[in-house]
Short mmCIF file of C-alpha atoms in Angstrom, two decimals:
data_model
loop_
_atom_site.label_atom_id
_atom_site.label_comp_id
_atom_site.label_asym_id
_atom_site.label_seq_id
_atom_site.Cartn_x
_atom_site.Cartn_y
_atom_site.Cartn_z
CA MET A 1065 62.70 133.85 48.54
CA THR A 1066 59.66 131.57 47.97
CA LEU A 1067 57.81 132.39 44.62
CA PHE A 1068 54.70 131.15 42.94
CA VAL A 1069 53.27 131.44 39.37
CA ILE A 1070 50.06 133.26 38.29
CA ASP A 1071 49.57 133.59 34.58
CA TYR A 1072 53.19 132.54 34.05
CA GLU A 1073 54.49 135.69 35.80
CA TRP A 1074 56.89 135.12 38.71
CA MET A 1075 56.09 137.14 41.77
CA PRO A 1076 56.65 136.95 45.52
CA ILE A 1077 53.97 135.43 47.71
CA SER A 1078 51.58 138.40 48.63
CA VAL A 1079 48.07 139.19 49.49
CA LYS A 1080 47.26 138.87 45.74
CA PHE A 1081 47.90 135.12 46.07
CA PHE A 1082 45.15 134.78 48.69
CA GLU A 1083 42.84 136.80 46.51
CA ILE A 1084 42.90 134.30 43.73
CA ALA A 1085 41.33 131.08 44.76
CA GLU A 1086 42.64 129.04 41.91
CA ALA A 1087 46.29 130.12 42.68
CA LYS A 1088 48.02 126.98 43.99
CA THR A 1089 51.67 126.07 44.55
CA ASN A 1090 53.72 123.08 45.21
CA PHE A 1091 57.26 123.17 46.37
CA SER A 1092 60.68 121.35 45.84
CA ALA A 1093 64.13 122.58 46.89
CA VAL A 1094 67.57 120.90 47.18
CA PHE A 1095 70.51 122.53 49.00
CA LEU A 1096 73.98 121.15 48.36
CA TRP A 1097 77.47 121.70 49.61
CA LYS A 1098 80.24 120.92 47.09
CA LYS A 1099 83.44 119.09 48.02
CA ALA A 1100 85.44 122.17 47.28
CA ASP A 1101 83.87 123.69 50.43
CA PHE A 1102 84.43 120.66 52.73
CA VAL A 1103 86.51 121.35 55.79
CA ASN A 1104 88.86 119.10 57.83
CA GLY A 1105 90.95 118.43 54.57
CA GLY A 1106 87.96 117.22 52.62
CA ALA A 1107 88.32 119.82 49.82
CA SER A 1108 91.72 118.51 48.94
CA ALA A 1109 91.19 114.89 49.73
CA LYS A 1110 91.80 112.32 46.99
CA ALA A 1111 88.41 110.78 47.80
CA ILE A 1112 85.59 111.04 50.36
CA THR A 1113 83.82 107.76 51.33
CA LEU A 1114 81.50 106.54 54.01
CA ASP A 1115 82.03 104.14 56.92
CA ASP A 1116 79.87 103.17 59.83
CA THR A 1117 80.79 106.25 61.69
CA SER A 1118 79.69 108.57 58.94
CA LYS A 1119 76.74 110.78 59.58
CA ILE A 1120 74.54 113.37 57.96
CA SER A 1121 72.41 115.72 60.07
CA VAL A 1122 70.50 119.04 59.87
CA ASP A 1123 68.63 121.04 62.41
CA ILE A 1124 65.03 121.87 61.49
CA VAL A 1125 64.10 124.94 63.46
CA ARG A 1126 61.17 127.30 64.05
CA HIS A 1127 58.53 127.30 61.39
CA VAL A 1128 57.65 124.26 59.17
CA VAL A 1129 54.44 124.80 57.27
CA ASN A 1130 53.10 122.60 54.45
CA ILE A 1131 56.25 120.58 53.97
CA GLU A 1132 55.66 116.89 53.53
CA GLY A 1133 59.15 116.00 54.48
CA GLY A 1134 62.77 115.91 53.50
CA ARG A 1135 65.58 113.54 52.42
CA PHE A 1136 69.30 113.71 52.28
CA VAL A 1137 71.17 113.89 49.04
CA VAL A 1138 74.75 112.71 48.17
CA GLN A 1139 76.52 113.25 44.80
CA ASP A 1140 78.82 110.18 44.14
CA GLY A 1141 81.00 110.91 41.07
CA ASP A 1142 78.58 112.48 38.55
CA GLN A 1143 75.44 110.82 39.99
CA PHE A 1144 73.13 112.15 42.67
CA TRP A 1145 71.52 109.75 45.12
CA ILE A 1146 68.66 110.52 47.42
CA SER A 1147 67.96 108.75 50.76
CA GLU A 1148 65.01 106.43 51.39
CA TYR A 1149 65.23 107.62 54.89
CA LEU A 1150 62.54 110.43 55.25
CA ILE A 1151 62.89 113.54 57.40
CA ASP A 1152 59.46 113.42 59.03
CA VAL A 1153 58.37 116.88 60.19
CA LYS A 1154 54.59 116.16 60.74
CA ASP A 1155 54.95 115.82 64.49
CA MET A 1156 57.87 118.11 65.02
CA PRO A 1157 57.92 119.82 68.38
CA LYS A 1158 57.75 123.61 68.53
CA GLN A 1159 61.45 123.93 69.52
CA GLY A 1160 62.46 122.05 66.38
CA MET A 1161 64.28 118.79 65.77
CA VAL A 1162 67.60 117.42 64.72
CA ALA A 1163 67.31 114.94 61.75
CA GLU A 1164 70.28 112.65 61.37
CA LEU A 1165 71.13 109.71 59.28
CA TYR A 1166 73.92 107.12 59.39
CA PRO A 1167 74.10 106.77 55.55
CA LEU A 1168 75.11 103.03 55.54
CA GLU A 1169 71.83 102.26 57.31
CA SER A 1170 69.59 103.72 54.40
CA ARG A 1171 68.89 102.66 50.91
CA TRP A 1172 69.31 105.18 48.15
CA ALA A 1173 67.61 106.03 44.84
CA VAL A 1174 69.09 107.69 41.71
CA TYR A 1175 68.12 111.30 41.64
CA ASN A 1176 68.54 113.45 38.55
CA PRO A 1177 67.57 117.07 39.19
CA SER A 1178 67.82 119.27 36.02
CA GLY A 1179 67.39 123.00 35.78
CA CYS A 1180 64.03 123.82 37.50
CA ASP A 1181 62.82 120.20 37.46
CA ILE A 1182 64.13 119.09 40.86
CA GLU A 1183 61.18 117.13 42.24
CA PHE A 1184 61.96 113.70 43.22
CA ASP A 1185 59.82 110.92 41.85
CA ARG A 1186 58.64 108.99 44.90
CA GLU A 1187 57.96 105.83 42.79
CA THR A 1188 61.79 105.45 42.10
CA THR A 1189 63.31 102.14 43.36
CA PHE A 1190 65.58 102.39 46.28
CA THR A 1191 68.72 100.12 46.51
CA ASN A 1192 71.92 99.62 48.53
CA HIS A 1193 74.71 101.83 47.19
CA ILE A 1194 78.39 102.10 48.06
CA PHE A 1195 79.66 105.65 47.81
CA GLU A 1196 83.21 105.82 46.47
CA ASP A 1197 83.79 109.44 45.28
CA ILE A 1198 81.45 111.96 47.17
CA GLN A 1199 81.47 115.33 45.43
CA ALA A 1200 78.52 117.04 47.11
CA VAL A 1201 76.02 116.45 49.97
CA GLY A 1202 72.89 118.12 50.96
CA VAL A 1203 69.25 118.08 51.86
CA TYR A 1204 65.99 118.05 49.91
CA PHE A 1205 62.50 119.34 51.00
CA ALA A 1206 59.27 119.13 49.18
CA ASN A 1207 55.50 119.53 49.25
CA TYR A 1208 54.04 117.61 46.33
CA GLU A 1209 50.40 118.59 46.50
CA PHE A 1210 49.37 121.85 44.78
CA ILE A 1211 47.66 123.87 47.53
CA HIS A 1212 46.34 127.39 48.01
CA ALA A 1213 48.53 128.13 51.06
CA VAL A 1214 51.99 129.35 52.10
CA THR A 1215 54.90 126.92 52.28
CA MET A 1216 57.51 127.73 54.97
CA PHE A 1217 60.38 126.06 56.74
CA THR A 1218 63.66 127.10 58.32
CA PHE A 1219 66.78 124.88 58.87
CA ASP A 1220 70.48 125.47 59.76
CA ASN A 1221 73.55 123.59 61.10
CA PHE A 1222 73.90 121.09 58.33
CA GLN A 1223 76.75 118.62 59.14
CA PHE A 1224 78.42 115.73 57.33
CA TYR A 1225 81.07 113.41 58.75
CA ALA A 1226 82.82 111.11 56.35
CA THR A 1227 86.11 109.39 55.61
CA ASN A 1228 88.88 111.57 54.14
CA HIS A 1229 91.38 109.72 51.93
CA SER A 1230 94.39 111.94 51.90
CA ALA A 1231 98.03 112.22 52.88
CA SER A 1232 97.22 114.18 56.01
CA PRO A 1233 98.19 112.54 59.37
CA GLU A 1234 95.85 109.68 60.06
CA LEU A 1235 95.20 107.33 63.00
CA SER A 1236 98.03 104.78 63.30
CA PRO A 1237 98.06 101.71 65.69
CA SER A 1238 99.36 102.35 69.19
CA SER A 1239 102.48 100.45 70.20
CA ASP A 1240 100.33 98.94 73.04
CA LEU A 1241 96.90 98.05 71.61
CA LYS A 1242 95.75 96.16 74.67
CA GLY A 1243 92.86 97.71 76.59
CA ILE A 1244 92.47 98.07 80.35
CA ALA A 1245 89.39 96.93 82.33
CA ILE A 1246 88.30 98.12 85.86
CA ASP A 1247 85.44 96.81 87.78
CA SER A 1248 82.87 98.98 89.69
CA LYS A 1249 85.16 98.86 92.86
CA GLY A 1250 88.16 100.16 90.97
CA HIS A 1251 90.07 96.81 90.64
CA PHE A 1252 91.95 95.87 87.52
CA ILE A 1253 90.52 92.82 85.76
CA ASP A 1254 91.53 90.82 82.65
CA THR A 1255 90.33 91.82 79.28
CA ASP A 1256 91.09 90.89 75.57
CA ALA A 1257 89.73 94.27 74.44
CA SER A 1258 92.03 96.21 72.17
CA PHE A 1259 92.09 99.79 70.72
CA PHE A 1260 93.16 101.63 67.56
CA GLY A 1261 93.70 105.27 67.59
CA ASP A 1262 96.97 106.98 68.11
CA VAL A 1263 97.69 110.23 66.42
CA THR A 1264 101.41 110.11 65.69
CA THR A 1265 103.80 111.45 63.03
CA ASN A 1266 106.96 109.26 62.54
CA GLY A 1267 106.36 107.70 66.03
CA THR A 1268 106.18 110.99 67.92
CA THR A 1269 103.29 112.86 69.40
CA LEU A 1270 101.40 114.95 66.85
CA ARG A 1271 101.94 118.64 67.02
CA VAL A 1272 99.10 120.89 65.92
CA HIS A 1273 98.12 124.59 66.05
CA PRO A 1274 95.13 125.91 68.09
CA PHE A 1275 93.03 126.51 65.07
CA ASP A 1276 93.70 123.50 62.99
CA GLN A 1277 90.63 121.51 62.28
CA LEU A 1278 90.92 117.91 63.58
CA ASP A 1279 89.11 114.75 62.78
CA ILE A 1280 90.09 111.97 65.34
CA ARG A 1281 88.37 108.59 65.47
CA GLY A 1282 89.08 105.50 67.58
CA VAL A 1283 88.24 101.83 67.03
CA ILE A 1284 87.37 99.43 69.86
CA THR A 1285 87.70 95.69 69.50
CA VAL A 1286 85.23 94.83 72.17
CA ASP A 1287 86.05 92.25 74.91
CA SER A 1288 84.89 88.85 73.66
CA ASN A 1289 82.82 88.43 76.79
CA HIS A 1290 81.06 91.72 76.35
CA VAL A 1291 79.77 91.32 72.74
CA GLY A 1292 76.01 91.57 72.58
CA LYS A 1293 75.77 93.21 76.04
CA GLU A 1294 74.39 96.90 76.59
CA GLY A 1295 77.02 99.47 77.18
CA GLU A 1296 77.77 103.21 77.20
CA ILE A 1297 80.51 105.21 75.41
CA ILE A 1298 82.95 107.20 77.55
CA ILE A 1299 85.44 109.84 76.60
CA VAL A 1300 87.86 111.50 78.98
CA VAL A 1301 90.34 114.26 78.17
CA GLY A 1302 93.40 115.30 80.22
CA TYR A 1303 94.55 118.87 79.61
CA LYS A 1304 97.64 120.59 80.80
CA PRO A 1305 98.42 124.18 79.75
CA PHE A 1306 102.17 124.89 79.14
CA SER A 1307 102.08 127.21 82.17
CA LEU A 1308 100.91 124.77 84.76
CA ALA A 1309 102.49 121.52 86.15
CA GLU A 1310 99.14 119.89 87.00
CA GLU A 1311 96.91 117.94 84.55
CA SER A 1312 93.12 118.42 84.74
CA PHE A 1313 90.64 115.82 83.59
CA PHE A 1314 87.36 116.49 81.79
CA MET A 1315 84.48 114.23 80.51
CA PHE A 1316 81.57 114.71 78.21
CA ASP A 1317 77.98 113.97 78.87
CA HIS A 1318 75.42 112.77 76.43
CA GLN A 1319 74.42 116.32 75.67
CA GLY A 1320 77.90 117.23 74.78
CA ASN A 1321 78.59 119.20 77.92
CA VAL A 1322 82.21 119.38 79.23
CA LEU A 1323 82.41 118.50 82.84
CA ARG A 1324 85.38 118.38 85.21
CA TRP A 1325 86.07 114.90 86.34
CA ASP A 1326 87.41 114.21 89.91
CA GLU A 1327 89.06 110.90 88.77
CA ASN A 1328 86.50 108.90 90.71
CA ILE A 1329 85.18 106.24 88.35
CA ALA A 1330 81.78 106.28 90.22
CA ASN A 1331 81.39 109.87 89.01
CA LEU A 1332 82.23 109.14 85.43
CA VAL A 1333 79.45 110.03 82.89
CA ALA A 1334 78.93 108.64 79.39
CA ILE A 1335 78.99 110.78 76.19
CA GLN A 1336 76.62 108.25 74.45
CA GLU A 1337 74.08 106.08 76.28
CA LYS A 1338 71.74 105.38 73.31
CA GLU A 1339 72.02 105.19 69.59
CA THR A 1340 69.59 105.79 66.69
CA LEU A 1341 69.01 102.86 64.40
CA ILE A 1342 66.97 102.84 61.08
CA LYS A 1343 64.41 99.99 61.34
CA GLU A 1344 61.70 99.60 58.61
CA GLN A 1345 62.67 103.03 57.45
CA LYS A 1346 61.95 104.59 60.85
CA SER A 1347 64.27 105.97 63.44
CA VAL A 1348 64.52 103.81 66.66
CA ILE A 1349 66.38 105.02 69.71
CA GLN A 1350 67.70 102.19 71.85
CA ASN A 1351 70.42 101.30 74.29
CA ILE A 1352 73.80 100.58 72.71
CA VAL A 1353 74.42 96.95 72.14
CA LEU A 1354 78.06 96.26 71.81
CA ALA A 1355 79.23 94.68 68.54
CA PRO A 1356 82.64 93.01 68.07
CA GLU A 1357 84.08 96.32 66.84
CA ARG A 1358 82.87 99.76 67.85
CA ARG A 1359 84.02 103.08 66.16
CA VAL A 1360 84.04 106.27 68.23
CA GLN A 1361 84.16 109.84 66.98
CA LEU A 1362 86.48 111.57 69.29
CA ILE A 1363 87.07 114.99 67.71
CA PRO A 1364 85.04 116.76 66.68
CA THR A 1365 82.23 116.03 69.03
CA THR A 1366 79.23 118.06 69.93
CA LEU A 1367 79.94 120.44 72.74
CA SER A 1368 77.41 122.93 74.01
CA VAL A 1369 79.46 124.56 76.73
CA PHE A 1370 83.07 124.89 75.58
CA ARG A 1371 84.87 128.11 76.38
CA GLU A 1372 88.35 129.43 76.58
CA ASP A 1373 90.25 131.25 79.26
CA GLU A 1374 93.90 131.01 80.17
CA THR A 1375 93.83 127.78 82.14
CA THR A 1376 90.53 125.91 81.78
CA PHE A 1377 89.82 123.33 79.01
CA ALA A 1378 86.15 123.23 80.10
CA ASP A 1379 85.68 126.94 79.23
CA ILE A 1380 85.98 126.98 75.48
CA LEU A 1381 83.13 128.41 73.37
CA LEU A 1382 83.43 128.36 69.65
CA GLY A 1383 80.60 130.77 68.76
CA CYS A 1384 78.82 133.58 70.49
CA ALA A 1385 77.96 133.46 74.20
CA GLU A 1386 74.25 133.80 73.63
CA ARG A 1387 74.09 130.68 71.39
CA PRO A 1388 76.09 127.45 72.22
CA ALA A 1389 78.01 126.24 69.16
CA LEU A 1390 78.71 122.83 67.68
CA TYR A 1391 82.31 122.02 68.00
CA SER A 1392 83.93 121.93 64.61
CA GLY A 1393 87.16 120.21 65.49
CA ILE A 1394 89.11 123.41 66.30
CA ILE A 1395 90.79 123.10 69.79
CA GLY A 1396 91.38 126.84 70.21
CA LEU A 1397 93.97 126.65 73.05
CA THR A 1398 97.54 125.56 73.69
CA GLY A 1399 98.99 122.93 75.93
CA TYR A 1400 99.11 119.08 76.11
CA LEU A 1401 96.05 116.99 75.38
CA ARG A 1402 95.50 113.26 76.22
CA ILE A 1403 92.48 111.48 75.06
CA PHE A 1404 91.03 108.36 76.67
CA TYR A 1405 88.01 106.44 75.39
CA GLY A 1406 86.19 103.23 75.90
CA TYR A 1407 82.94 101.78 77.15
CA ARG A 1408 81.10 100.92 80.35
CA LEU A 1409 78.82 97.80 80.72
CA LYS A 1410 75.45 98.59 81.99
CA GLU A 1411 75.07 95.25 83.86
CA ASP A 1412 78.01 95.67 86.25
CA ASN A 1413 79.58 99.12 85.57
CA THR A 1414 82.87 97.51 84.33
CA ILE A 1415 84.87 100.18 82.27
CA VAL A 1416 87.17 99.28 79.45
CA PHE A 1417 89.38 101.84 77.95
CA ASN A 1418 92.66 102.39 75.94
CA SER A 1419 95.78 101.74 77.88
CA LYS A 1420 97.78 104.26 75.78
CA SER A 1421 96.11 107.66 75.41
CA ILE A 1422 95.86 109.61 72.19
CA ASP A 1423 98.30 112.55 72.66
CA LEU A 1424 98.50 115.98 71.07
CA ILE A 1425 100.73 118.91 71.59
CA ILE A 1426 98.94 122.13 70.61
CA GLU A 1427 101.22 125.08 70.04
CA GLU A 1428 101.22 128.42 68.37
#
């Protein structure tokens, strides 16, 4: 509930507020999710840290009235930090927006909310900070000016991806790290690219349950001749139910949709064609430029049409049918799963991918 003060008496915003010309309000709010409520093993992890695949995001939806902006907040140990990155809602489209930050690309300022005093001092100095023991994460919104008007906003779907330091199964190097490269005509060509990203337990394929929450990431050491060139990220999944002999292949487009793949490389679509960078404290969307090493989030990934029936991997929906859901890392089916990932060069459509798939057996 949003409240305001008249003669030191708290009361809901009402008609009386507009009858009193001198009644004015400002607004600050911070919403935090504690480590004890983190999923994917985060609650029990020895430590939560950040790397260059880490991301914080929130959906700003419907009404935004008299909000100057927002920032992301992270508690590291006992100290809160607030992002220099500003969630700018001034020109937000009517359908809303997704605000997201790769936290290593922002500077941070010490933030000390206390009791009802939670307004952030915008004169505070921002510095680079290394997060070593994340205890909470959240989002802050504010309107600093006292005004005779209503303040209103709606948000949902807050997400935080980070590194979980625990004894749970982690990515281990494949026995064959070398990548495979195929040109636009389907011919194999030489590459010195390599990949890191098997999910194994004591050298065997990892067995998981349908509703286990998974966090699988891969690392690409980009071909030395491709560094600095523009590329696109590709993920392909092979799925075979226990009841069928034939394996089907699926790919993800840049909107997170699951599409059946006919195994023709000319029809292969990319899950990520562009990336968002923070430049001079502004979000800039540009084509992906391949660095020597590229990290890829494989599971969970954003899926907007993902439903389950007895045989089809492309038909999983985690959520209600009326509203597509964000995939949380829960597979929700049984069978054999193989994950391939890599990149495609924009200049000549050369595809480079892992020679050994990441394999899962999902069973009740």
